[in-house]
Structures are given as structure tokens and as C-alpha cells.
mmCIF file of C-alpha atoms and ligand atoms in Angstrom:
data_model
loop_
_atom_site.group_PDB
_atom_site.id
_atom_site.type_symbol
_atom_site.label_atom_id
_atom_site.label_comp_id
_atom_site.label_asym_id
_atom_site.label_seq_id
_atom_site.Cartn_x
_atom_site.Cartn_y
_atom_site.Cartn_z
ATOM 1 C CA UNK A 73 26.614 149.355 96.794
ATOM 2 C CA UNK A 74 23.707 151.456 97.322
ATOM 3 C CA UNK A 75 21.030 149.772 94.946
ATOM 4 C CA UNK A 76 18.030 151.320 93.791
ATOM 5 C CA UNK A 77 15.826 149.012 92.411
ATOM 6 C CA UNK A 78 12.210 149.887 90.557
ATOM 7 C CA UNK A 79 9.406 147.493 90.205
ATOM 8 C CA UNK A 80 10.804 145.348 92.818
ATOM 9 C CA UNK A 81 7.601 143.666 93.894
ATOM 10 C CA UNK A 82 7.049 142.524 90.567
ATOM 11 C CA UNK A 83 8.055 139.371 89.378
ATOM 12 C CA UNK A 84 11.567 139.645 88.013
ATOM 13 C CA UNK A 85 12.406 142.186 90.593
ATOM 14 C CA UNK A 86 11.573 140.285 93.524
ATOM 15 C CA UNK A 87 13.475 137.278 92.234
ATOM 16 C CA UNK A 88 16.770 139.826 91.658
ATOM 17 C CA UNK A 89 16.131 141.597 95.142
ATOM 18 C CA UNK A 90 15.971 138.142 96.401
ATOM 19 C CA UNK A 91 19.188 137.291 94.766
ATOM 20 C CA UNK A 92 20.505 140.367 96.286
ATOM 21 C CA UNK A 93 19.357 139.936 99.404
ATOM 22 C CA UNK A 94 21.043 136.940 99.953
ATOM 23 C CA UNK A 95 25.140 138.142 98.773
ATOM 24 C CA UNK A 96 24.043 140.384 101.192
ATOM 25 C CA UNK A 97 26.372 143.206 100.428
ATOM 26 C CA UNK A 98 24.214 146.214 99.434
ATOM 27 C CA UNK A 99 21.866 148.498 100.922
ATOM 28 C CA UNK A 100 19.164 148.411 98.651
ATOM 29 C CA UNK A 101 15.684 150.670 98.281
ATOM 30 C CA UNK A 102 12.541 149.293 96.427
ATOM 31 C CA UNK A 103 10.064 151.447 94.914
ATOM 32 C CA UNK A 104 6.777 150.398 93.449
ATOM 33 C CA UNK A 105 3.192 151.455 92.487
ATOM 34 C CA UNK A 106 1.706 147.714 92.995
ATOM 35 C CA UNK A 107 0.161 148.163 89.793
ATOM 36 C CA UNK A 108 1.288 144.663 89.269
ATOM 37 C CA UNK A 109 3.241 144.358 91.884
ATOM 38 C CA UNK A 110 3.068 141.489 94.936
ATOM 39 C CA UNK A 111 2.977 143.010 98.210
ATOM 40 C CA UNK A 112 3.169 139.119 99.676
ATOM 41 C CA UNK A 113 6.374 138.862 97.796
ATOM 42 C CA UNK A 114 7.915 142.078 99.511
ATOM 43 C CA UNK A 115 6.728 140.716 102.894
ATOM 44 C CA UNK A 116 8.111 136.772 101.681
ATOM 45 C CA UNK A 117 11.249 138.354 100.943
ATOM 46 C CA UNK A 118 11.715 140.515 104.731
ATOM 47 C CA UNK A 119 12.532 136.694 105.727
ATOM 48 C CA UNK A 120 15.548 136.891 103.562
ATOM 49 C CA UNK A 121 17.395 140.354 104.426
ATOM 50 C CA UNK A 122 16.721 143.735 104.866
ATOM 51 C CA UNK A 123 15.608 146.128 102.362
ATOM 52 C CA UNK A 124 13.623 149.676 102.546
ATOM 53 C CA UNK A 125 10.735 149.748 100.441
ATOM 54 C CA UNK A 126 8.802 153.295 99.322
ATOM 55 C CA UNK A 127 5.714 153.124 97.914
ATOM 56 C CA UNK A 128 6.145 155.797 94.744
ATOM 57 C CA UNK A 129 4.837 155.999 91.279
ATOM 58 C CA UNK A 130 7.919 156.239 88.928
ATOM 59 C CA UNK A 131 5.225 159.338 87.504
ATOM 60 C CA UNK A 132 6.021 161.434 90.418
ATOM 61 C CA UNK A 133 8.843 163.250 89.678
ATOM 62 C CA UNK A 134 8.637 165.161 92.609
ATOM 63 C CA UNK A 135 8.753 162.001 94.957
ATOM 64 C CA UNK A 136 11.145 160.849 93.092
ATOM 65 C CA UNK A 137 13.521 163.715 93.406
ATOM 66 C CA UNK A 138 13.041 163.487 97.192
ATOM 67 C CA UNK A 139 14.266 160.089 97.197
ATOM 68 C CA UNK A 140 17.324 160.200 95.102
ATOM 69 C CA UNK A 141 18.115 163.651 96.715
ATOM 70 C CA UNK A 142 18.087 161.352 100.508
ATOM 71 C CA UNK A 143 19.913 158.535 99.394
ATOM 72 C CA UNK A 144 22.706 158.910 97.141
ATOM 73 C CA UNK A 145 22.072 155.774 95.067
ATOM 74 C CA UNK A 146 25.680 153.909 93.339
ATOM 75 C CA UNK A 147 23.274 151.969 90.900
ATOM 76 C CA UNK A 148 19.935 151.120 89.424
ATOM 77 C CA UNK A 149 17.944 148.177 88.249
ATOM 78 C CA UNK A 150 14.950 149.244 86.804
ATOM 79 C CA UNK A 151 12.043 146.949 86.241
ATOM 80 C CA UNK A 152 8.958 148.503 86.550
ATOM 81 C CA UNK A 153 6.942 148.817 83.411
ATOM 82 C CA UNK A 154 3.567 147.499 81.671
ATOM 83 C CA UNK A 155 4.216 143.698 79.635
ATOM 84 C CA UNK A 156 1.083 143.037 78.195
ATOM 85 C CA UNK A 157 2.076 143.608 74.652
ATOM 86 C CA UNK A 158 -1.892 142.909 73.211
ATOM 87 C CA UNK A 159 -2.698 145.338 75.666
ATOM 88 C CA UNK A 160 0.392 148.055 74.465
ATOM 89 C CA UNK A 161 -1.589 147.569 70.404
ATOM 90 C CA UNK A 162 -4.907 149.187 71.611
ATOM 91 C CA UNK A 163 -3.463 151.399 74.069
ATOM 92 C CA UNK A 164 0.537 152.532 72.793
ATOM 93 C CA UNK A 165 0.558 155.779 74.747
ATOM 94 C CA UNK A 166 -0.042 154.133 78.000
ATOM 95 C CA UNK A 167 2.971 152.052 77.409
ATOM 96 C CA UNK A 168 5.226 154.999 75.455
ATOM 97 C CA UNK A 169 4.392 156.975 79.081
ATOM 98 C CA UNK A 170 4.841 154.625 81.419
ATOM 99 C CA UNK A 171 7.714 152.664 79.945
ATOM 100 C CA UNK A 172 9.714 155.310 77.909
ATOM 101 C CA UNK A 173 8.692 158.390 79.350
ATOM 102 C CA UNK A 174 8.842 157.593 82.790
ATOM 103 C CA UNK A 175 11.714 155.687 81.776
ATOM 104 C CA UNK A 176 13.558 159.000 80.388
ATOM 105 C CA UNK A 177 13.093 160.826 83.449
ATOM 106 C CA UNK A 178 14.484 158.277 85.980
ATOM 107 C CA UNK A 179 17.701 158.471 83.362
ATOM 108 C CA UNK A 180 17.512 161.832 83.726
ATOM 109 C CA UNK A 181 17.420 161.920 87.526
ATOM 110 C CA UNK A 182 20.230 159.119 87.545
ATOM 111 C CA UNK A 183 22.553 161.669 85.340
ATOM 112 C CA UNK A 184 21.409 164.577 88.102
ATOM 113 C CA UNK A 185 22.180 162.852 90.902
ATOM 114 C CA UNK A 186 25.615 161.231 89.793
ATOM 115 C CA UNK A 187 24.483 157.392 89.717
ATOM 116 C CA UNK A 188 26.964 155.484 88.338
ATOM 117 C CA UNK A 189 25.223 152.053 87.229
ATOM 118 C CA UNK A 190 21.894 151.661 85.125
ATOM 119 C CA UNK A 191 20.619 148.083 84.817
ATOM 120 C CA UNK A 192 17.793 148.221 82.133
ATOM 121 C CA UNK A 193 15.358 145.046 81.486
ATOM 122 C CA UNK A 194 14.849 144.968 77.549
ATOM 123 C CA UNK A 195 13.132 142.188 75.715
ATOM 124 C CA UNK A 196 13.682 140.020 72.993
ATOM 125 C CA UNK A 197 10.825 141.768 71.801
ATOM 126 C CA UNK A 198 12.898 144.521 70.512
ATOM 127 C CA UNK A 199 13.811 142.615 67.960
ATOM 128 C CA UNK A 200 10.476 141.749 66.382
ATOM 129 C CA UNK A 201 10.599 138.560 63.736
ATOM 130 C CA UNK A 202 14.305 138.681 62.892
ATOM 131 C CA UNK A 203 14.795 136.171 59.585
ATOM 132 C CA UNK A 204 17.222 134.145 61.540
ATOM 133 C CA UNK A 205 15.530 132.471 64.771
ATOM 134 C CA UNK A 206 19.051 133.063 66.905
ATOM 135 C CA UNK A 207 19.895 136.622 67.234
ATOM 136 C CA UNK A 208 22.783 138.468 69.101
ATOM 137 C CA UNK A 209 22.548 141.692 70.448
ATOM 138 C CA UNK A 210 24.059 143.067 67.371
ATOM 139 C CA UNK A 211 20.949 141.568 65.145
ATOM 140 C CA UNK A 212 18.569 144.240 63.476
ATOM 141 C CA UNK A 213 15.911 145.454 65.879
ATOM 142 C CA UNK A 214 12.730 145.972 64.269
ATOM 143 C CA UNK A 215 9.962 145.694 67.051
ATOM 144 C CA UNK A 216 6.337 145.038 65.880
ATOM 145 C CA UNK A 217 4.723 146.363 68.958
ATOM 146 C CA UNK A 218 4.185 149.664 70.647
ATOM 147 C CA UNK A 219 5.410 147.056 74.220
ATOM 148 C CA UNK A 220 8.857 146.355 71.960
ATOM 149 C CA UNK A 221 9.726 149.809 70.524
ATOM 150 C CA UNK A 222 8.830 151.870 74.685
ATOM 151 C CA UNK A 223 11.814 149.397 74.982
ATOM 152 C CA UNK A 224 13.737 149.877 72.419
ATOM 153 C CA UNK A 225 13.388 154.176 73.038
ATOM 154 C CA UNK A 226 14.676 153.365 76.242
ATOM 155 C CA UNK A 227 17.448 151.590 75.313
ATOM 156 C CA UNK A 228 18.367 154.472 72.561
ATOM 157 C CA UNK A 229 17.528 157.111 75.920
ATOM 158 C CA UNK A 230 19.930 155.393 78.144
ATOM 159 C CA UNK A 231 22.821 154.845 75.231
ATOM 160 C CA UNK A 232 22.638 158.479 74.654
ATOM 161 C CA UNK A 233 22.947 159.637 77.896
ATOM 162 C CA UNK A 234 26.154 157.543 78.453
ATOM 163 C CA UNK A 235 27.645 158.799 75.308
ATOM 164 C CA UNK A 236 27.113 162.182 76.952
ATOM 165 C CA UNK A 237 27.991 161.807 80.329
ATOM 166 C CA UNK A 238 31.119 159.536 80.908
ATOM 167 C CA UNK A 239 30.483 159.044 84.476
ATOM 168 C CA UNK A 240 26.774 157.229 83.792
ATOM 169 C CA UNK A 241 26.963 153.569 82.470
ATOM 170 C CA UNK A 242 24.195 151.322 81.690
ATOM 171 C CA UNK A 243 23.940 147.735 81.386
ATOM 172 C CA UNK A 244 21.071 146.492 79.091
ATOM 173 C CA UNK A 245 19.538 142.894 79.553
ATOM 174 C CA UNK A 246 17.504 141.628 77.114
ATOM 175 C CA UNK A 247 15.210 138.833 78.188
ATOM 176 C CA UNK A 248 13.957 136.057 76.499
ATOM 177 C CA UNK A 249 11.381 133.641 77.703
ATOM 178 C CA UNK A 250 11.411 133.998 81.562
ATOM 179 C CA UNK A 251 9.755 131.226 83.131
ATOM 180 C CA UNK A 252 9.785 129.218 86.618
ATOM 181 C CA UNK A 253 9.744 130.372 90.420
ATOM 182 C CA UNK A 254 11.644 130.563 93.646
ATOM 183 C CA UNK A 255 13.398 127.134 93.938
ATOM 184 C CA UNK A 256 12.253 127.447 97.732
ATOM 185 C CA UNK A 257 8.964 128.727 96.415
ATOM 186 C CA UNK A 258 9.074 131.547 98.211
ATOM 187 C CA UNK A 259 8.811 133.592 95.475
ATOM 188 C CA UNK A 260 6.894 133.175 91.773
ATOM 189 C CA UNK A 261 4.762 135.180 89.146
ATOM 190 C CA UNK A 262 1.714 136.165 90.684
ATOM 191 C CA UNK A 263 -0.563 137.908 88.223
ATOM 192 C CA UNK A 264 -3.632 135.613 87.655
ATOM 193 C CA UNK A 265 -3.704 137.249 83.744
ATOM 194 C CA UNK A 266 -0.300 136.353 82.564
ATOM 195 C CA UNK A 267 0.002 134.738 79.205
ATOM 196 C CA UNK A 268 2.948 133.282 79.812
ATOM 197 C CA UNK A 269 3.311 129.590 78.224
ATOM 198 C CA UNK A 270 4.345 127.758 81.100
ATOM 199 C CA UNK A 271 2.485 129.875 83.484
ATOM 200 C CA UNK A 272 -0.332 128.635 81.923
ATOM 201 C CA UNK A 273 0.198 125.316 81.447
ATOM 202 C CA UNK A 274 0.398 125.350 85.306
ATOM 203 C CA UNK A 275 -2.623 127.116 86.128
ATOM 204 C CA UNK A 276 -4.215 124.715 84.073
ATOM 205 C CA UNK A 277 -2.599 121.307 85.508
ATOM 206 C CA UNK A 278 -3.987 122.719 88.628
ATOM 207 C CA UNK A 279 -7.302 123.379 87.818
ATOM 208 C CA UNK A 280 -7.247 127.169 87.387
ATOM 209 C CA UNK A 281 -8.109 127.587 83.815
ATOM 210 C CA UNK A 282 -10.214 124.875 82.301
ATOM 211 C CA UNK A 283 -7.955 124.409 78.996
ATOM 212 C CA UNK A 284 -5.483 126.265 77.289
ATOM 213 C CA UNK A 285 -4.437 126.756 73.551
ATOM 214 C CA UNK A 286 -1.534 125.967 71.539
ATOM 215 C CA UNK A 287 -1.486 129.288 68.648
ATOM 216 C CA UNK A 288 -0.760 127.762 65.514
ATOM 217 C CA UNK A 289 0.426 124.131 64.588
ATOM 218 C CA UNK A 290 2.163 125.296 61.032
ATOM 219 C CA UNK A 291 5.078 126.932 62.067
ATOM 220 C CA UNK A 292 8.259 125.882 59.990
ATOM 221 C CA UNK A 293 9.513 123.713 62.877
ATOM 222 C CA UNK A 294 10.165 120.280 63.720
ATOM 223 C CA UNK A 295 6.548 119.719 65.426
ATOM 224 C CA UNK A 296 4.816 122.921 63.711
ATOM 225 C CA UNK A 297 4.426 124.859 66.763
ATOM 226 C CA UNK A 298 6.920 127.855 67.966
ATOM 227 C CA UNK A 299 10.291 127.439 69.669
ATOM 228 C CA UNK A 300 11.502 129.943 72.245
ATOM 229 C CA UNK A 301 14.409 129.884 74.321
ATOM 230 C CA UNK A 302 13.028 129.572 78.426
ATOM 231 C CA UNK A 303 15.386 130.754 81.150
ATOM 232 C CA UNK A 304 14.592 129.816 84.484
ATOM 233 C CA UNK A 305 14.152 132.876 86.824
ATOM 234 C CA UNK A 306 17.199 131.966 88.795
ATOM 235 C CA UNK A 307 19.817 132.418 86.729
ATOM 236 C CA UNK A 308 17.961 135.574 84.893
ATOM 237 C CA UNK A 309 18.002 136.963 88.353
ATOM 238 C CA UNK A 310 21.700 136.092 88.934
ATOM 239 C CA UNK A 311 22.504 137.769 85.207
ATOM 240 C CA UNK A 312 21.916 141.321 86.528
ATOM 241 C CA UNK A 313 24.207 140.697 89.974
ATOM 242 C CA UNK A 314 26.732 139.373 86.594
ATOM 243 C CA UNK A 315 26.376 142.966 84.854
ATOM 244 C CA UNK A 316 26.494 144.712 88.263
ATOM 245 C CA UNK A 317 29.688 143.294 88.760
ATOM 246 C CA UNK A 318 30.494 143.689 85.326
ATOM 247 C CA UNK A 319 30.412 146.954 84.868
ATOM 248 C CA UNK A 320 32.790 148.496 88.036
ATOM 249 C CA UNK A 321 35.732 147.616 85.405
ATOM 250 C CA UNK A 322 34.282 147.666 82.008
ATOM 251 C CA UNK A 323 32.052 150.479 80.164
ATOM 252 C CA UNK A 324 28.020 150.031 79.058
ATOM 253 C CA UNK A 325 27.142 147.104 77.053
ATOM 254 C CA UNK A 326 24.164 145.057 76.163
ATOM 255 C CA UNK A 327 23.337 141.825 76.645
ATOM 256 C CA UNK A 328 20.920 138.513 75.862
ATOM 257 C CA UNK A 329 19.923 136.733 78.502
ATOM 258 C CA UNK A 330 18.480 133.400 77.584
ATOM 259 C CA UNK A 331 20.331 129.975 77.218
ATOM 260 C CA UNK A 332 21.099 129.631 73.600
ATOM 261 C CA UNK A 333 18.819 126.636 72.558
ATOM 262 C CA UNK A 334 15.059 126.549 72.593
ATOM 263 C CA UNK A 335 11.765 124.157 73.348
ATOM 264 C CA UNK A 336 8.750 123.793 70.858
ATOM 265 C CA UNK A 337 4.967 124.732 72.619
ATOM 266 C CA UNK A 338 4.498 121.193 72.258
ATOM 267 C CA UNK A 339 7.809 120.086 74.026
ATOM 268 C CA UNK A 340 6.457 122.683 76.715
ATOM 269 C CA UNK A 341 3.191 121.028 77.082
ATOM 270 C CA UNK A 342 4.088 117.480 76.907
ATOM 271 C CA UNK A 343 6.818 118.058 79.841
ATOM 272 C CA UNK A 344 4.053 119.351 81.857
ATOM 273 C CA UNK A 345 1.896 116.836 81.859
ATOM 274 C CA UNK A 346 4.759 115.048 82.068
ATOM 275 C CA UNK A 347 5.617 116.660 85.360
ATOM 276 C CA UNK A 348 2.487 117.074 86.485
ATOM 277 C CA UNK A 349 0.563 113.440 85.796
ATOM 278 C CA UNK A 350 -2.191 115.471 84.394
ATOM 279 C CA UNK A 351 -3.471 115.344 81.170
ATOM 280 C CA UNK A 352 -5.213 118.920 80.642
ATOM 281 C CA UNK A 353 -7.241 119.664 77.438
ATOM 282 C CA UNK A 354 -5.092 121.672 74.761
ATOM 283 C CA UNK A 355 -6.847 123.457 72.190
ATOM 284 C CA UNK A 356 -5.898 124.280 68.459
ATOM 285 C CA UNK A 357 -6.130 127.883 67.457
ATOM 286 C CA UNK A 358 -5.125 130.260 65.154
ATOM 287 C CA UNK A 359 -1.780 131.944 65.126
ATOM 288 C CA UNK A 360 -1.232 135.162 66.921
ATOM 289 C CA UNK A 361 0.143 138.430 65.004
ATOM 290 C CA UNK A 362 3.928 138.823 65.198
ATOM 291 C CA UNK A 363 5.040 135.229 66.619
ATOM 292 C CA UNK A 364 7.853 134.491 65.154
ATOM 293 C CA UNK A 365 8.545 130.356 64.381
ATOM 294 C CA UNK A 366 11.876 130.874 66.486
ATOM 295 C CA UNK A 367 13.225 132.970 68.473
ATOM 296 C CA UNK A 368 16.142 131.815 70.512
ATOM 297 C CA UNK A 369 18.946 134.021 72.333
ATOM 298 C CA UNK A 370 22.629 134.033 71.372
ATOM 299 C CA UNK A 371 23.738 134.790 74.849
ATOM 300 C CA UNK A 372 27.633 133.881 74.578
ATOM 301 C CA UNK A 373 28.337 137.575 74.965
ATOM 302 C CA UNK A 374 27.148 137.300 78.473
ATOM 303 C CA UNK A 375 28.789 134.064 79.310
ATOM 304 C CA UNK A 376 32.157 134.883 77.662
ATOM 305 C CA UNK A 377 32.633 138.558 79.385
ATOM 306 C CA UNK A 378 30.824 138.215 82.517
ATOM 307 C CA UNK A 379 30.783 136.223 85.570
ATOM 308 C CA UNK A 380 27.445 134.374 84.476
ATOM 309 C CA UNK A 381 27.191 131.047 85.288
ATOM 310 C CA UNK A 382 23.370 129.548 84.990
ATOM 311 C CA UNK A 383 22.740 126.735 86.974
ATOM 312 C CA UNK A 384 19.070 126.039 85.862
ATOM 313 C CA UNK A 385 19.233 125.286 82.018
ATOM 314 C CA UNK A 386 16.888 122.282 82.747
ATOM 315 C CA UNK A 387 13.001 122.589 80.982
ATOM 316 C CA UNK A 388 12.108 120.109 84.032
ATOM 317 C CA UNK A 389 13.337 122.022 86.554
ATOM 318 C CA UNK A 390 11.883 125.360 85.340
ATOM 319 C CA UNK A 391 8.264 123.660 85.031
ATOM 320 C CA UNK A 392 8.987 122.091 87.904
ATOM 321 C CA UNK A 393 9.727 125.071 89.995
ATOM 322 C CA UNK A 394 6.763 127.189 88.251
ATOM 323 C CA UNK A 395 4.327 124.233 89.014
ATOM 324 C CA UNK A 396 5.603 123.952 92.989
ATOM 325 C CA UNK A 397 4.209 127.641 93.379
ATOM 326 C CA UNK A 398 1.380 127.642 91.143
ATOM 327 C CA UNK A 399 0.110 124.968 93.561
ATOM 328 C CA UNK A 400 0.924 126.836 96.911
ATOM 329 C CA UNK A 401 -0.834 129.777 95.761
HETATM 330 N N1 NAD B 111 8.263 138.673 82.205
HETATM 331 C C1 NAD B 111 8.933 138.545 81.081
HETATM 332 O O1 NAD B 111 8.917 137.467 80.476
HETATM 333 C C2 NAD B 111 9.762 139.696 80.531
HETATM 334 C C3 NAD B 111 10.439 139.500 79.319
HETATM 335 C C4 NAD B 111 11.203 140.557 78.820
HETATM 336 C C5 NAD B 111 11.315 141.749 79.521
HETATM 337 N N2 NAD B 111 10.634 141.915 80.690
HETATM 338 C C6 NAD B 111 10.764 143.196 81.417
HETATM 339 O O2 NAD B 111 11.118 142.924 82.756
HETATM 340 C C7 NAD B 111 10.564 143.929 83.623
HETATM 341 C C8 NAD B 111 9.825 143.251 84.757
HETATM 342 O O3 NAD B 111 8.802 142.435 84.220
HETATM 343 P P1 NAD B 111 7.914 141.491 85.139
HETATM 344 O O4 NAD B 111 7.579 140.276 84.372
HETATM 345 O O5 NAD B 111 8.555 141.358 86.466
HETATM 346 O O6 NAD B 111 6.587 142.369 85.253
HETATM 347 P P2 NAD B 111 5.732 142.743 86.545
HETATM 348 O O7 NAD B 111 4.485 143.378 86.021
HETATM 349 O O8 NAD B 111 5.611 141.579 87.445
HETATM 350 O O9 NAD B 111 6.654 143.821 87.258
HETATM 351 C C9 NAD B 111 6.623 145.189 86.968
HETATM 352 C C10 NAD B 111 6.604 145.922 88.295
HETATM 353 O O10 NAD B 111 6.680 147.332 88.060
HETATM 354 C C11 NAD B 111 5.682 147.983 88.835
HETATM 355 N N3 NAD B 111 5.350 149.217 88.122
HETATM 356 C C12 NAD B 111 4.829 149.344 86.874
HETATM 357 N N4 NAD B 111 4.673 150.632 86.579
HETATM 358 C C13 NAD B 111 5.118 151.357 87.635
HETATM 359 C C14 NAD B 111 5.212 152.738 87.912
HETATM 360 N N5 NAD B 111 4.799 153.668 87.039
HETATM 361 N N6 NAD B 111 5.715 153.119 89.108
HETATM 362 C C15 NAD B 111 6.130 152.197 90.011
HETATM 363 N N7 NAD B 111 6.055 150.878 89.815
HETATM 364 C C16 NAD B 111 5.549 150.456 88.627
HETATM 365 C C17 NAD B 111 4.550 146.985 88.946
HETATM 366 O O11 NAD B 111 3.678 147.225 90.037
HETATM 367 C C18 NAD B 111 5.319 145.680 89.099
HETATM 368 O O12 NAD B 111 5.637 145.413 90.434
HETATM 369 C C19 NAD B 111 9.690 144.811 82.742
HETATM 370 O O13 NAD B 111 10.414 145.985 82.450
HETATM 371 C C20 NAD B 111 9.477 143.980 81.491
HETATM 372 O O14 NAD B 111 9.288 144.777 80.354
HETATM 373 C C21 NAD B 111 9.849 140.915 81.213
#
């Protein structure tokens, strides 16, 4: 296949062009801005297999254009986007632009140039505090965030545009908690920034953040603190070469990609120091706005129709893996 793939220097991008890299059986094109992007992951990853990258903003239509009118892409996986949901409350239109806007015309583009295959990277976040802490793609979707509903639009963009051209199919993924590196740790999330939980429980085990906080302890949980449901970055990455595959013999379709049972903050933090042998300071504060107590994926849609099998569904190994490249960068 010829793969188009946007925000591939990012984190979840360079783990799936990774993945990609090494069935070695496409030809595949990366485009990115390096707004957050890792050029020393693009570089890492020339060890692995060859790839073309173009440096575009998805913004430039016009650049754009030129690059779908040279190559004739089969499919898509489109990553690139802003995360920070804080960030998407005081600034929404930087996120509606960038992640449903931009989003809309790279659809659009698709539909113009006859590719077949849209892989989309949605969020649990689309579906805000749902009542019941395990939700399946057919759950209500009530985001609570300007970051949750750009991705929401998108998904509403992309399942219109199917419905109106037969020959375009997409395949939504819905992440949950993404967490870990590279098992070679060649690869891993690189922005310094990142609020993810075990991302900072490694920067702080290796002296990069002095302390770091647990938000809230009265959650309406076994230990009081949240539950998510952590997927290692492996077998996230392997769920989009699943829906690839997936979707040469079946039509659009949406799926959760986490592994169906969760970890408290506190289970988190304990197995890192754990881990680690360090004891790093933890602080009590306040909750944040719009954590839900639970939020854990129902993914057996993607293990019952697809080829998904993850290998990773270890809390250990994830930490293990995250903490291996926090300390070789
Ligand atoms: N990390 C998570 O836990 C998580 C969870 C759910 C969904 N997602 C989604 O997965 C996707 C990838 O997330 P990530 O964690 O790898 O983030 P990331 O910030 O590491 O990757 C995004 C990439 O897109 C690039 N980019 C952003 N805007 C661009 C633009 N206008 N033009 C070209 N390139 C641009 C960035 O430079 C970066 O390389 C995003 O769409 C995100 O919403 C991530």
C-alpha cells in the first residue's frame, strides 16, 4: 500500500511508522510541522526501513495538493494534531483549526484524490464522564473539552464523507491511556511538557521533576484515586496495521483501543517505585475539572473483528519500557 501518514514524528506516529516499517510492505510518506514532533525519532527510525518524509504544515493546502497530486496515496493515518486539552479550554479555536479544520480539508483532499483508507486517532476523550466507567464505541459521546469535541467533529466529518462517497472508508481508533516506549528504546514520548501519568512518574524517578501530584484522593474507587485503562504503545501501534488490514474486506467502523481493565493513580505510582527502587515525593492535590473516577475501554469490538492481538497488557512492562527511555534521554 501506498501509506500516507500525518504527524509521523510525533509520538504515536513514529511508534505506527515503526510498526510499519518493519512488515515492510508499504511505501509510506511522512509529513509533519515538528510542532511537537521528534526529528531524532524520524532519523532513529531510517535504521529501521525506508520512508520519505516532507516537511509540510497540514495548513497548506496548496502543499498539500502538490503532494497528493505526486503520489497517489491507497491510505491514510492521520495523527497530527494539538493534545493538550488545558491548553484547548483557553485557546478552543486553535484546536477547532488545527484539529477539525485542517482535519476537514485533508478528508476533503482524500475524497479528491480517490484514497481509499482513512485511519483517524480519536480519544476516549470524546466521550467526556460517561455514568458507566466502561464504555463501547456505541456509549453516548458528550466531550467536556474544546480537545474532545475538534475530535469528535472529525469523526462526524469523516462519517459523512463515507456515507457520501462509497469508495472512501475510514477507520476510527479511539485511544485510551497510551503509555510506554519502544521495547528496543529506540523510540518514546519526547515532549518534556507532557502530563501524562506514567510519563511523569518517570521523569520524576529520574530526577527530572522534583515531585509530582496525585489529583484527588476521593474518587469512588477502591483506593480513592482515578482508574484508567493504559495500553502500552506497542500494541496501540499494531491496532492501526489491525484496521488497515481490516478494512480491504469490510466497510468503516470505529473502534476502542485500550485493554478492557484499568489501574488506580496509586497502583501507577506504587509500580513505579516499584520498578524503579526510588521512592519520589507524591503530592496531594485537588481534583482536576472533568476527570472522570473511571474510565476504562470496552475494546472487544476490536479483538473480536480484527486481527488484533496485544502482546503488552502488562502495567510492568509498560512502566518498564517508558522508564528504559526516560533514562536514555
Ligand atoms: N497521546 C495520547 O495519549 C493520545 C490519546 C488519545 C488520542 N491521541 C491522538 O493521537 C494523535 C497523536 O498524538 P501524540 O500523542 O502522538 O501527539 P504528538 O504531539 O506527539 O504528535 C502529533 C504530531 O503532529 C504534528 N502536527 C501537529 N499539528 C500539525 C500540523 N498542522 N501540520 C503538520 N504536523 C502537525 C506534531 O508536530 C507531532 O509530530 C493525536 O491526534 C491525538 O489527538 C493521543
Amino acid at each position: 500500500m501506498n501509506i500516507l501518514i500525518t504527524g509521523g514524528a510525533g509520538y504515536i506516529g513514529s511508534h505506527v511508522l515503526k510498526a510499519l516499517l518493519e512488515r515492510a510492505a508499504d511505501k509510506i510518506t511522512v509529513i509533519d510541522n515538528f510542532y511537537s514532533g521528534s526529528q531524532d525519532a524520524l532519523v532513529a527510525l531510517e535504521s529501521v526501513g525506508k520512508f520519505d518524509f516532507i516537511k509540510c504544515d497540514l495548513a497548506d493546502t496548496a502543499h498539500l495538493k502538490e503532494i497528493f497530486a505526486s503520489h497517489k496515496f491507497d491510505a491514510i493515518i492521520h495523527f497530527a494534531a494539538y493534545i493538550e486539552v488545558f491548553e484547548s479550554m483557553q485557546n478552543p479555536l486553535k484546536y477547532y483549526l488545527n484539529n477539525t479544520a485542517n482535519t476537514a480539508n485533508l478528508i476533503n483532499l482524500a475524497v479528491e484524490f480517490g484514497v481509499e483508507k482513512f485511519i483517524f486517532s480519536s480519544t476516549a476523550a470524546t466521550y467526556g464522564e460517561p455514568k458507566d466507567g466502561v464504555v463501547c464505541e456505541n456509549s453516548p459521546q458528550n466531550p467536556i473539552n474544546p480537545y474532545g469535541t475538534s475530535k469528535l467533529m472529525s469523526e462526524q466529518i469523516l462519517k459523512d464523507a463515507a456515507a457520501a462517497n462509497s469508495k472512501f472508508k475510514y477507520g476510527i481508533l479511539r485511544y485510551f491511556n497510551v503509555a510506554g516506549a519502544s521495547s528496543d528504546s529506540l523510540i518514546g514520548q519526547n515532549y518534556p511538557n507532557a502530563t501524562h501519568l506514567i510519563k511523569v512518574a518517570t521523569q520524576t524517578i529520574t530526577g527530572k521533576r522534583a515531585n509530582m501530584s496525585i489529583f484527588g484522593r476521593d474518587y469512588d474507587t477502591k483506593d480513592g484515586t482515578c482508574i484508567r485503562d493504559y495500553i502500552h504503545i506497542e500494541d496501540l501501534a499494531s491496532a492501526h496495521l489491525a484496521v488497515l488490514d481490516y478494512l480491504n474486506s469490510n466497510d468503516s467502523d470505529i473502534f476502542n483501543v485500550g485493554y478492557g481493565h484499568g489501574f488506580s493513580v496509586l497502583e501507577v505510582i506504587n509500580t513505579a517505585k516499584k520498578i524503579s527502587g526510588v521512592d519520589f515525593e507524591v503530592i496531594d492535590a485537588p481534583r482536576r475539572l472533568g476527570d472522570p473516577a473511571v474510565l476504562i475501554a470496552d475494546s472487544s469490538k476490536l479483538r473480536n473483528l480484527t486481527s488484533w492481538k496485544p502482546k503488552k497488557d502488562n502495567l510492568k512492562t509498560i512502566i518498564a519500557s517508558a522508564l528504559a527511555w526516560e533514562k536514555k534521554i
